[in-house]
Short mmCIF file of C-alpha atoms in Angstrom, two decimals:
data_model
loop_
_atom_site.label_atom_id
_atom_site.label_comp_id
_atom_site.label_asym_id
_atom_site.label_seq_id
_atom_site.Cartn_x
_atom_site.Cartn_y
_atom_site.Cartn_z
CA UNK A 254 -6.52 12.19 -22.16
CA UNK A 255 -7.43 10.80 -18.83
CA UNK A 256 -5.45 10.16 -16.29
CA UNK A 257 -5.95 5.91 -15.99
CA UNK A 258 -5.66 6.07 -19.64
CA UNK A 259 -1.81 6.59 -19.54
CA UNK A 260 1.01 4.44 -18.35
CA UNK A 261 1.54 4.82 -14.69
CA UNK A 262 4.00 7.77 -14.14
CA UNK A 263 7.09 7.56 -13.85
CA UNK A 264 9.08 8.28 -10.14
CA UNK A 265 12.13 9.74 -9.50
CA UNK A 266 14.03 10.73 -6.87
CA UNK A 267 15.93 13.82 -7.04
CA UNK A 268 18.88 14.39 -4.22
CA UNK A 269 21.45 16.10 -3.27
CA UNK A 270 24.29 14.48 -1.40
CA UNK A 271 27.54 16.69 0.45
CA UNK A 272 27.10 19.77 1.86
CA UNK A 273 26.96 22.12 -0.92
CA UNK A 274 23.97 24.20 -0.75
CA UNK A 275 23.24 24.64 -4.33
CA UNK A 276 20.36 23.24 -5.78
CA UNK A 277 19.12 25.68 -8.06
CA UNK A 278 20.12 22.40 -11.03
CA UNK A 279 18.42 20.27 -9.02
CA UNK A 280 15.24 22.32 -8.56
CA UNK A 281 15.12 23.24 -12.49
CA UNK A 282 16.07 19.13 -13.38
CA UNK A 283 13.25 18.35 -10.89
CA UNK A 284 10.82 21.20 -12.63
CA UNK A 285 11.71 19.95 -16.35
CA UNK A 286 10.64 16.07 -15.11
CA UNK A 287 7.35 17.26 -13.99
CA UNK A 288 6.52 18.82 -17.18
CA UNK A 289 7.42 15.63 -18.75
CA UNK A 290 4.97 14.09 -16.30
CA UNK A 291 6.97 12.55 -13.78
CA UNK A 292 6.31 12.13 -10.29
CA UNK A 293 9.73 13.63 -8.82
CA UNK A 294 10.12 13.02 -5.40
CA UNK A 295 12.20 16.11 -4.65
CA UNK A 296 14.43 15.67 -1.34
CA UNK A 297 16.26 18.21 -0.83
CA UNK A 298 19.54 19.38 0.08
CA UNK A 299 22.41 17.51 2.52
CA UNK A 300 20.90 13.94 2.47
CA UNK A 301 23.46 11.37 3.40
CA UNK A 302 24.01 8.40 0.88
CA UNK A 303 22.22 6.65 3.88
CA UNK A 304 19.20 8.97 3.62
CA UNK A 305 18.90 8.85 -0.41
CA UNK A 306 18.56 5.08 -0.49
CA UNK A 307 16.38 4.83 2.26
CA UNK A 308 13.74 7.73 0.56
CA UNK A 309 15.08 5.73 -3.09
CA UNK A 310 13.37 2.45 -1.24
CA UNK A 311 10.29 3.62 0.48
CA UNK A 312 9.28 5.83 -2.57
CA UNK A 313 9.50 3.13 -4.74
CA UNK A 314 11.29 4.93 -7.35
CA UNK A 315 12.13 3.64 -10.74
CA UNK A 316 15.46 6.10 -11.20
CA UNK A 317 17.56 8.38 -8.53
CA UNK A 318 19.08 11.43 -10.39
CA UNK A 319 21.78 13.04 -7.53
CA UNK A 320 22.95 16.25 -8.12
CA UNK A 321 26.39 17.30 -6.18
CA UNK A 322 28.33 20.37 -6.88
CA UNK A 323 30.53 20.18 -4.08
CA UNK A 324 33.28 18.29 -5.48
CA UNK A 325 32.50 14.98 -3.32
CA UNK A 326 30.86 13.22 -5.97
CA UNK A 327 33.82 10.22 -5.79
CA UNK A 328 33.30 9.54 -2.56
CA UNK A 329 29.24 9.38 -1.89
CA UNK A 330 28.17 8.31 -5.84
CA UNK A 331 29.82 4.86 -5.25
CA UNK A 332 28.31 4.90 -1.58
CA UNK A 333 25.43 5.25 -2.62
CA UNK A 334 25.71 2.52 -5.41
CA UNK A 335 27.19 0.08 -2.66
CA UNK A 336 24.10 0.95 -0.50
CA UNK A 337 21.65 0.34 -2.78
CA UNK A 338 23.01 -3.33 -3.70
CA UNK A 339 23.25 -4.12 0.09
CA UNK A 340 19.54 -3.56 0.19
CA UNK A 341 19.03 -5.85 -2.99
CA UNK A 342 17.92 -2.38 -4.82
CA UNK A 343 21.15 -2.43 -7.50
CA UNK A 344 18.61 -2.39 -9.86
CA UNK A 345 17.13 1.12 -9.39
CA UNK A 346 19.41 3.28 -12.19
CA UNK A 347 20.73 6.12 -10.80
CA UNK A 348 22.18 9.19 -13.28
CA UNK A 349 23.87 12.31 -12.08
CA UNK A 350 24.38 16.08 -12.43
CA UNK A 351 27.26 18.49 -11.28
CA UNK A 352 30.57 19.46 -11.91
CA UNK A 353 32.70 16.07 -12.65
CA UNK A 354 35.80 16.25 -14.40
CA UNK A 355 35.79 13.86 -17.40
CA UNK A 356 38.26 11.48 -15.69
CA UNK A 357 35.33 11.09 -12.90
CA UNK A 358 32.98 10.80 -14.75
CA UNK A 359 34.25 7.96 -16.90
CA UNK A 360 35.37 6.28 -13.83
CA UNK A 361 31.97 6.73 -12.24
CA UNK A 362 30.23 5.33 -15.31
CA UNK A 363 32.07 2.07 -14.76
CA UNK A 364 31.24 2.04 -11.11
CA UNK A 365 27.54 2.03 -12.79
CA UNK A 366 26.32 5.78 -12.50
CA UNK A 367 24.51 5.18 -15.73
CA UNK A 368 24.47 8.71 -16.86
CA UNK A 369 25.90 12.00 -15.76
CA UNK A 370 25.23 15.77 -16.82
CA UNK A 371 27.48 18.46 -16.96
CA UNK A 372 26.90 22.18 -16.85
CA UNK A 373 25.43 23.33 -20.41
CA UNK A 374 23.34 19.73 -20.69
CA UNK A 375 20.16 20.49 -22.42
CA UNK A 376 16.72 19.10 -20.36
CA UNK A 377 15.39 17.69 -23.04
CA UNK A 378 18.59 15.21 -23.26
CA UNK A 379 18.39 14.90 -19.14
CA UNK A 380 14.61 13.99 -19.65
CA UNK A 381 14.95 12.00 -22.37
CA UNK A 382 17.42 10.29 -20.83
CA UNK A 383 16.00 9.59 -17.21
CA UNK A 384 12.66 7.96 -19.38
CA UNK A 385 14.72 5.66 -21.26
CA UNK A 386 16.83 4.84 -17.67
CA UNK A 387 13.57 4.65 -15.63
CA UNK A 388 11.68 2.39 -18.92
CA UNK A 389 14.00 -0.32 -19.05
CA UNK A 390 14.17 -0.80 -15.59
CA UNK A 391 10.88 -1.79 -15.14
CA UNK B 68 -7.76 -20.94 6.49
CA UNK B 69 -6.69 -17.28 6.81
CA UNK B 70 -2.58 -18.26 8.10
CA UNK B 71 0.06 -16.68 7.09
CA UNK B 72 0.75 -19.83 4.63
CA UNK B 73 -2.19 -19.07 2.25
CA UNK B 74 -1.39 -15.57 1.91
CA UNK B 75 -0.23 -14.02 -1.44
CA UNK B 76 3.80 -14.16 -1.27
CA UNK B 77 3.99 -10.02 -1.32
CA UNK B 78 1.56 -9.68 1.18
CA UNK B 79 3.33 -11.96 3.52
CA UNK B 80 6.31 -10.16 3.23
CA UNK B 81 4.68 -7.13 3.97
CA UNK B 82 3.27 -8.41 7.44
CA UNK B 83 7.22 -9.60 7.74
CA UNK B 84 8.10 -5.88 7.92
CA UNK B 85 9.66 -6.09 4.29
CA UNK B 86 9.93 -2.20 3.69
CA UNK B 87 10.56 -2.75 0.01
CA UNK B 88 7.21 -5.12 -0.89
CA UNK B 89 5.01 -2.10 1.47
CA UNK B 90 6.51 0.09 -0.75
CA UNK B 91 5.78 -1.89 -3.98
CA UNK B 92 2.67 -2.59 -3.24
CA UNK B 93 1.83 0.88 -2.09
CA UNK B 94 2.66 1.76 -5.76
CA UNK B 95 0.40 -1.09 -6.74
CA UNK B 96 -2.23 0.54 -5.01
CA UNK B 97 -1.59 3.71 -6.90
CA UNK B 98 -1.39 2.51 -10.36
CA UNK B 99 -4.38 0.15 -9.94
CA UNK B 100 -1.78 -2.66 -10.95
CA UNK B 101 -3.56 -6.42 -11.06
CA UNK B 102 -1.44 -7.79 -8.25
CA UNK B 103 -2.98 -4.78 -5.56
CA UNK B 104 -6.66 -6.17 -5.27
CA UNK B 105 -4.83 -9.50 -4.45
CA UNK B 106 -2.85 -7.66 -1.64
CA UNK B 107 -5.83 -5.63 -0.37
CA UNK B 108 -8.09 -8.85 0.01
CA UNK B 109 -5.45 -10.78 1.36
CA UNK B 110 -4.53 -8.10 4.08
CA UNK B 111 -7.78 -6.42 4.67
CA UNK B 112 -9.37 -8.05 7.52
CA UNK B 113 -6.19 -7.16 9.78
CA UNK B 114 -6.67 -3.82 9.36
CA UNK B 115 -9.14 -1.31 10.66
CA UNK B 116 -7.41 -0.79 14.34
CA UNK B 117 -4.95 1.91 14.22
CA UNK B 118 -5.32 5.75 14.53
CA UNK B 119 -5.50 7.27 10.76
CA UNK B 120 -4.95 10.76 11.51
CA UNK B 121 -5.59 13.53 8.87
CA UNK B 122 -3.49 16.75 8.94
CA UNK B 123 -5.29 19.30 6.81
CA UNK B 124 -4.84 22.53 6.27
CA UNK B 125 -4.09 25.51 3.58
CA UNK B 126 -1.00 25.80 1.92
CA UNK B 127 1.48 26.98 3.99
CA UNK B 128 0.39 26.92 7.59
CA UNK B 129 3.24 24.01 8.35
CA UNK B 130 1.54 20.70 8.15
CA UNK B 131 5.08 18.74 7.07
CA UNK B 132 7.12 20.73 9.84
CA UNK B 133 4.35 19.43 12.65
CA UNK B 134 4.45 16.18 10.78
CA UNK B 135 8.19 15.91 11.30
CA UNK B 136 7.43 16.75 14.99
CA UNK B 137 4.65 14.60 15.33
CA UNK B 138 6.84 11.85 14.60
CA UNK B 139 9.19 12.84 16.92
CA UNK B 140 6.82 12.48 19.57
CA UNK B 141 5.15 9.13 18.88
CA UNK B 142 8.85 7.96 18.53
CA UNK B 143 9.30 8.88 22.09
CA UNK B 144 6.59 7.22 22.61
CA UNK B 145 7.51 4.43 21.36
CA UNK B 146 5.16 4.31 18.94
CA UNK B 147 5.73 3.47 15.06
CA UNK B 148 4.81 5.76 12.43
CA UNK B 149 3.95 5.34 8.88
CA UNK B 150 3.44 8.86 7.09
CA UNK B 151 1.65 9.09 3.48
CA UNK B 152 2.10 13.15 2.40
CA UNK B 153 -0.15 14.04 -0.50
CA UNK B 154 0.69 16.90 -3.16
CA UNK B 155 -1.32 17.90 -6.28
CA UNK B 156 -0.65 16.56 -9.59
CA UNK B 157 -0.50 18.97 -12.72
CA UNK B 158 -3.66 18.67 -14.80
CA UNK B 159 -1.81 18.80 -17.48
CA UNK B 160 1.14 16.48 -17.86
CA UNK B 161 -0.10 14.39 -14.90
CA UNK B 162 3.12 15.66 -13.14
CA UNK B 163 4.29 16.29 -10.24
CA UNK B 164 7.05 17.23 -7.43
CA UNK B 165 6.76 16.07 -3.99
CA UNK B 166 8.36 17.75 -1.78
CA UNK B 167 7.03 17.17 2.09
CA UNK B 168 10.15 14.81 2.34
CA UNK B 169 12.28 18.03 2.51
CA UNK B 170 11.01 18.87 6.11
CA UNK B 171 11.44 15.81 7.33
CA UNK B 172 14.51 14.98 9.28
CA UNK B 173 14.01 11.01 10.81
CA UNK B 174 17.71 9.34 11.57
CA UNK B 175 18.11 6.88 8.22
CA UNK B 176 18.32 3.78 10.39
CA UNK B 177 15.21 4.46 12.39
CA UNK B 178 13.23 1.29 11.14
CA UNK B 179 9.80 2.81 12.84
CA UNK B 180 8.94 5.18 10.09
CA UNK B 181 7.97 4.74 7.36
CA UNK B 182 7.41 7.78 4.93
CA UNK B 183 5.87 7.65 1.54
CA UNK B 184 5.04 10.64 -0.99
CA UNK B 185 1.95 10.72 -2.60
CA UNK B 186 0.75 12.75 -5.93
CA UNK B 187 -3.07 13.25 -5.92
CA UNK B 188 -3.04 12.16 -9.52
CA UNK B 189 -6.41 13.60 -10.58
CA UNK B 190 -8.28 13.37 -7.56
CA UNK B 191 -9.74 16.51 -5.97
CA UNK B 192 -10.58 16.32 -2.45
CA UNK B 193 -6.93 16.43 -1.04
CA UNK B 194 -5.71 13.31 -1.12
CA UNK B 195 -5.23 10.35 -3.52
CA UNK B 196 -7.49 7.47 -4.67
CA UNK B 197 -4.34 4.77 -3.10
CA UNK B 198 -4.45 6.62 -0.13
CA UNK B 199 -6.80 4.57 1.67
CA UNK B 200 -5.58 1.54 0.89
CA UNK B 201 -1.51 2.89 1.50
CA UNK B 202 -2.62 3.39 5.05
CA UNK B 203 -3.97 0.27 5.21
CA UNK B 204 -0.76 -1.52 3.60
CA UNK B 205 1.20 0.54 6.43
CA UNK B 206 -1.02 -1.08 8.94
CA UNK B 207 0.02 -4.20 8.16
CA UNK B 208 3.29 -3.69 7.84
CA UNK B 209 2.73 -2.95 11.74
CA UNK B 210 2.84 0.60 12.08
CA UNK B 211 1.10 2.21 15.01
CA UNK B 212 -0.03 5.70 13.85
CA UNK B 213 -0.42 6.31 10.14
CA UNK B 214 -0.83 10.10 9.52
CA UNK B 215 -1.65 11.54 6.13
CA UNK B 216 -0.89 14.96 5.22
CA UNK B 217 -3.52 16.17 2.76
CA UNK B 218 -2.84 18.60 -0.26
CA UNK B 219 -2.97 22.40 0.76
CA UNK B 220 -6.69 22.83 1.29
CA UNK B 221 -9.76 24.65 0.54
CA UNK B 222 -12.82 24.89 1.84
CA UNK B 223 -14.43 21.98 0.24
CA UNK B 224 -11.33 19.77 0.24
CA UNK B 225 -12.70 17.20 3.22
CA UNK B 226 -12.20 13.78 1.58
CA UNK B 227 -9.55 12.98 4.13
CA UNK B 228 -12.50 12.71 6.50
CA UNK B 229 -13.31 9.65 4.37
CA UNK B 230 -9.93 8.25 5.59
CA UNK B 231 -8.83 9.27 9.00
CA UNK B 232 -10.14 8.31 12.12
CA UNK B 233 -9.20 11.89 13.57
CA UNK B 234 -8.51 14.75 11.21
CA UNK B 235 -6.55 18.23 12.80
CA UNK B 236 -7.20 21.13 10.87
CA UNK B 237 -4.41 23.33 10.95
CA UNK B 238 -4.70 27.23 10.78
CA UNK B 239 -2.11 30.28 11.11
CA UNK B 240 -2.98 33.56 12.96
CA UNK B 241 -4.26 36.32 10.38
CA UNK B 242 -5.98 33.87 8.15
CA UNK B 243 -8.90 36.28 9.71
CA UNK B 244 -12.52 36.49 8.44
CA UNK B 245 -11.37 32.92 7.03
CA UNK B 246 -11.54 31.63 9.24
CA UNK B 247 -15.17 32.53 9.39
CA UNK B 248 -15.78 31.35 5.87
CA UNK B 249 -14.19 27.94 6.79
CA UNK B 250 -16.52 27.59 8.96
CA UNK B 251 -18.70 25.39 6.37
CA UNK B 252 -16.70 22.88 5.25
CA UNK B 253 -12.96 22.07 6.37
CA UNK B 254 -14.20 23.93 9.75
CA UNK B 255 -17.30 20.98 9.87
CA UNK B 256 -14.50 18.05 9.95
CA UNK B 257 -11.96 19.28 12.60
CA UNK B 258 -11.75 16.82 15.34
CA UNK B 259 -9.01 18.87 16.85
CA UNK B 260 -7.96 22.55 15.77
CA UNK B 261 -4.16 23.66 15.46
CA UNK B 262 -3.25 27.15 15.63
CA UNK B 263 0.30 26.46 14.27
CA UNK B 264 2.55 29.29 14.67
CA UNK B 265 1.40 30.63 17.52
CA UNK B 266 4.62 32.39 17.96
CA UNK B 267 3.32 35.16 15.77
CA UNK B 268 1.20 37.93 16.95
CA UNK B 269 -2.49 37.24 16.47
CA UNK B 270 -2.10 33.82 17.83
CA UNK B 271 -4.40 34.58 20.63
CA UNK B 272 -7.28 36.44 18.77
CA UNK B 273 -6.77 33.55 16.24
CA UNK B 274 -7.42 30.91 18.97
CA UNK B 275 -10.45 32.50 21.01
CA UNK B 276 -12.26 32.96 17.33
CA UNK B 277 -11.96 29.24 16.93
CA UNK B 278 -12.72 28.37 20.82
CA UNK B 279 -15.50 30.66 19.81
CA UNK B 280 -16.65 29.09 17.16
CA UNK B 281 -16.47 25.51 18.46
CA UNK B 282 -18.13 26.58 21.03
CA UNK B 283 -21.13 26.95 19.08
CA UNK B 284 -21.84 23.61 18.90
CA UNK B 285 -20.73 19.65 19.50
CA UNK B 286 -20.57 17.19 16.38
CA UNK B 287 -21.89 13.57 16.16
CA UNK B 288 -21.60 11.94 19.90
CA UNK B 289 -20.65 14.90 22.04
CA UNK B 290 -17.33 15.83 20.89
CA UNK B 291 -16.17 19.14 20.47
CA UNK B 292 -12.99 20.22 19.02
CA UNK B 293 -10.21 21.19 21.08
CA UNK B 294 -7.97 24.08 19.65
CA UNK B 295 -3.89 23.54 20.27
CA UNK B 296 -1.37 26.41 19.44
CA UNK B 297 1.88 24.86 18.40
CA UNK B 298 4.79 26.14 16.82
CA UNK B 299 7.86 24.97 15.29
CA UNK B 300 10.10 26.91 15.57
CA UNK B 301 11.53 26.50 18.48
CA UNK B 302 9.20 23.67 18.70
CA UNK B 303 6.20 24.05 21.23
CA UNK B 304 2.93 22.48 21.91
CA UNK B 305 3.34 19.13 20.28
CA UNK B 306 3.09 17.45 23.36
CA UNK B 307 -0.64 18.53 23.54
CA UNK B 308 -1.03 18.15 19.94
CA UNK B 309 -0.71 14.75 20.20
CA UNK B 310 -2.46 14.70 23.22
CA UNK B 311 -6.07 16.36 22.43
CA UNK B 312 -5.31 13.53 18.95
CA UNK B 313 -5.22 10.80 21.77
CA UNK B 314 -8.10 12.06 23.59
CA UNK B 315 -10.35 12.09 20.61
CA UNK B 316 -9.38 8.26 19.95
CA UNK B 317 -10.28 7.70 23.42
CA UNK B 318 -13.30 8.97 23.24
CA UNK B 319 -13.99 6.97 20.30
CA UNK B 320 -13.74 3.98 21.66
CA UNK B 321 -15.45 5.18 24.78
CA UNK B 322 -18.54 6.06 23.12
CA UNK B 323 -18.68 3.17 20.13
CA UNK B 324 -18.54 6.52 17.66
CA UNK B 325 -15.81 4.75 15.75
CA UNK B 326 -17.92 1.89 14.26
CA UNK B 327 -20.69 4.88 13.40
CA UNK B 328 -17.79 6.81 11.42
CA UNK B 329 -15.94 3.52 9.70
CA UNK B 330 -19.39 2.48 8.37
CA UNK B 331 -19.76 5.91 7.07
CA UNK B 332 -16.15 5.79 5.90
CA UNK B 333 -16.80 2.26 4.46
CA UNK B 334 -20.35 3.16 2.80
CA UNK B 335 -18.41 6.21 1.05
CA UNK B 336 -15.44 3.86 -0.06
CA UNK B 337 -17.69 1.34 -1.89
CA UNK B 338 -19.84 3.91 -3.77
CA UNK B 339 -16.54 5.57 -4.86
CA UNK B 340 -14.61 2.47 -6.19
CA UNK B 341 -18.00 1.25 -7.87
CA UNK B 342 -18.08 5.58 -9.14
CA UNK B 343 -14.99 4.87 -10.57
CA UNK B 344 -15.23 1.77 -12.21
CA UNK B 345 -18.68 2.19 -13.60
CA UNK B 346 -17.71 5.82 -14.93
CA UNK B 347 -14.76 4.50 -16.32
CA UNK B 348 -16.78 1.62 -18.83
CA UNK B 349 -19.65 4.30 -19.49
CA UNK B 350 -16.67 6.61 -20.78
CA UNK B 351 -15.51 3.97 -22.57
CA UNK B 352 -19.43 2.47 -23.82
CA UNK B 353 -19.91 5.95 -24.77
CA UNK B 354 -17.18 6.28 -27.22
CA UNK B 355 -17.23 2.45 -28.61
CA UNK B 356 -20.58 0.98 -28.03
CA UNK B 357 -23.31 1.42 -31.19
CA UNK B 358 -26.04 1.79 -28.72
CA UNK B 359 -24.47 4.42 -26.20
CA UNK B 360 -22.84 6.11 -28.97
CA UNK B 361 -26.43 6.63 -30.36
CA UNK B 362 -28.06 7.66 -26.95
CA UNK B 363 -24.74 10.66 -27.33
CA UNK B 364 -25.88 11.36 -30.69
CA UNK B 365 -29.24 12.54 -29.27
CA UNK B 366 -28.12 14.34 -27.23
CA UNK B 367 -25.51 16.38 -28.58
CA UNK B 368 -28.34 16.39 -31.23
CA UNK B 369 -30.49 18.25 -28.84
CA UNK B 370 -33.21 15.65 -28.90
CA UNK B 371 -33.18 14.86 -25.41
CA UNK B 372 -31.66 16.34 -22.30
CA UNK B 373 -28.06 15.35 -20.82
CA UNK B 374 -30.46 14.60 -17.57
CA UNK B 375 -32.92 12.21 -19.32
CA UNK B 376 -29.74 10.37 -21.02
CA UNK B 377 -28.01 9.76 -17.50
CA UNK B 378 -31.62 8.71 -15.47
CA UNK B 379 -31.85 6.12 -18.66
CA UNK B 380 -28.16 4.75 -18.11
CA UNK B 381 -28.47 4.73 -13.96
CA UNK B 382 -31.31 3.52 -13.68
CA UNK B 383 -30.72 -0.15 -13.20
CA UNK B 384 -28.17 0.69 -10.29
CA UNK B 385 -30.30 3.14 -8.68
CA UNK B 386 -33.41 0.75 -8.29
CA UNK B 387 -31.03 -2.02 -7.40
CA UNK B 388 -30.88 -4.61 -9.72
#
């Protein structure tokens, strides 16, 4: 099938806040939305909460997936959920992957991460996932 | 007639400096959403004054890392930057990662740059069918300097000549006798040569075969290529990077070359929307339309030529009416 004959692809964002330098998750969650024919805006390792949103606004991206392994993830998730609604962009959905206790991650969820991923998460459940996120928020 | 007041509401608040409606509508742009021909007419006669500068090159010679220095510089300069950075899309899933925004390492508060990632989606050449109208978008947002980083390139991947007003080719040492073979091609659009990591050994041979080679001859109105070593790390030669860039705007303006080339660049745009579009309903007439259908039939019948079929269907563009 053509290209113009699809739906306009989908764009993510892919980050990884704190200072943990492991982004092999990232790199294979990035890989696995491709296939599914995303447009993943991959950035990379270290980006500040500042950083995420600002790439999260000028890519235009309908879904930010951040990836933190560093143990962090209560302090810059909800930073980066404040951010976003200071720049009237609350409405991008933003899902996560990492290691995040359960008692995190149910207090995240309420803070409005919309979905997170722990080891042993299958991709087709992330991808699945991030095209339902990233479909009704357009 | 033309004020601000009669001006789509998104394309007023993109000549406010709203970063979030450039960045919608750059997506606009990209999808080919109803709303982006609105934008484009609305904006286009403002645009058309601002360097567009192409940074080409094959994969892996550092065209984001100079781009991140680039930037840099024109920021000392005091000059705002928007930067579109083009990757390939997969054939087939239509997917793709972009990942030039790794490299690039601009303070999250500085409100003069603006950088956007691109996927070629479909289009060969090295860049992507918004990209034209994404650096026009940036220009009205009221950046200075737009510079688009092409995909990797090959030999025949020069559409970003279509787009920039200045395109820098960018080469490593040891890319050898390729440098010969480039020489039709992605060598023919070069209005400046970078020898980017001229740290490593070869540098110099790699240099005097391209002063060499420029050498050989001046393109349209006299200019002829300058070739700039750079490297990035440590960082070196960016100043005159930017500098031989600068010189070869000059000397557009000097000479009255730039209205030749955006004529050309104009002429090329036209016939490629009008490409698009009318491809687009043949493909379309072909598969649904009784009479097109039947001219397909013929020929998949073998009863006339693929050649004959086409000169039938073109020919009331081609004489003009």
């Amino acid at each position: 099938m053509p290209l113009h004959e699809k739906d306009a692809p989908i764009r993510v964002l892919i980050a990884k806040p704190g200072l943990d330098g492991h982004d092999r998750g990232a790199k294979v969650v990035a890989r696995a939305l491709r296939d599914a024919g995303m447009e993943v805006i991959y950035a990379g390792l270290r980006q500040t909460p500042e950083e995420i949103v600002r790439a999260a606004l000028e890519e235009d991206v309908d879904l930010i997936g951040l990836s933190i392994l560093s143990g962090a993830h209560m302090a810059l998730f909800p930073k980066v959920l404040q951010l976003l609604k200071r720049e009237h962009a609350g409405d991008i959905p933003v899902f996560a992957g990492g290691i995040i206790p359960d008692e995190d991650a149910r207090r995240l969820r309420k803070a409005g991460i919309r979905a997170i991923f722990g080891p042993g998460s299958s991709l087709e459940e992330i991808v699945s996932t991030a095209r339902k996120l990233a479909r009704t928020a357009q | 007639m033309t004020g601000p007041a009669r001006l789509p509401a998104s394309a007023r608040a993109i000549l406010e400096g709203d970063r979030r409606a450039l960045a919608r509508a750059i997506s606009e742009a990209e999808d080919d959403r109803p709303g982006a021909a609105a934008v484009a007419r609305a904006l286009y006669a403002r645009t058309g004054k601002v360097p567009i500068v192409g940074i080409t090159g094959p994969l892996g010679v550092g065209k984001s890392s100079l781009i991140n220095l680039l930037v840099n510089r024109l920021r000392e300069l005091d000059r705002t930057v928007g930067i579109i950075a083009v990757d390939p899309s997969s054939p087939y899933t239509g997917g793709s990662v972009l990942g030039d925004r790794i490299r690039f390492e601009r303070s999250a508060t500085d409100a003069g740059v603006f950088f956007r990632s691109m996927a070629s989606r479909g289009e060969a050449g090295g860049v992507a069918a918004a990209t034209r109208e994404a650096a026009r978008l940036m220009e009205a947002a009221g950046f200075d300097v737009i510079l688009v980083e092409t995909v990797g390139s090959g030999q025949v991947d020069v559409a970003i000549r279509n787009i920039a007003t200045s395109s820098v080719v960018v080469l490593v040492p040891h890319l050898g006798d390729e440098v010969q073979t480039l020489k039709a091609g992605l060598f023919e659009i070069a209005d400046v040569f970078c020898v980017n990591k001229a740290d490593l050994p070869g540098a110099d041979l790699a240099r005097r075969d391209l002063r060499e080679l420029v050498g050989l001859g001046a393109r349209a109105g006299g200019w002829s290529a300058p070739v700039v070593a750079t490297s990035t790390q440590p960082p070196s030669g960016i100043e005159e990077l930017w500098n031989a860039v600068d010189a070869h705007e000059q000397f557009l303006d000097k000479t009255g070359q730039r209205e030749v080339d955006e004529r050309r660049r104009l002429s090329v745009e036209i016939v490629e929307r009008v490409r698009g579009e009318v491809g687009r309903a043949l493909s379309q007439r072909l598969e649904h339309d009784p009479e097109l259908k039947g001219l397909l039939d013929r020929v998949v019948a073998r009863s006339i030529d693929p050649r004959t079929a086409a000169d039938r269907l073109a020919r009331p563009v081609a004489r003009g009416r």
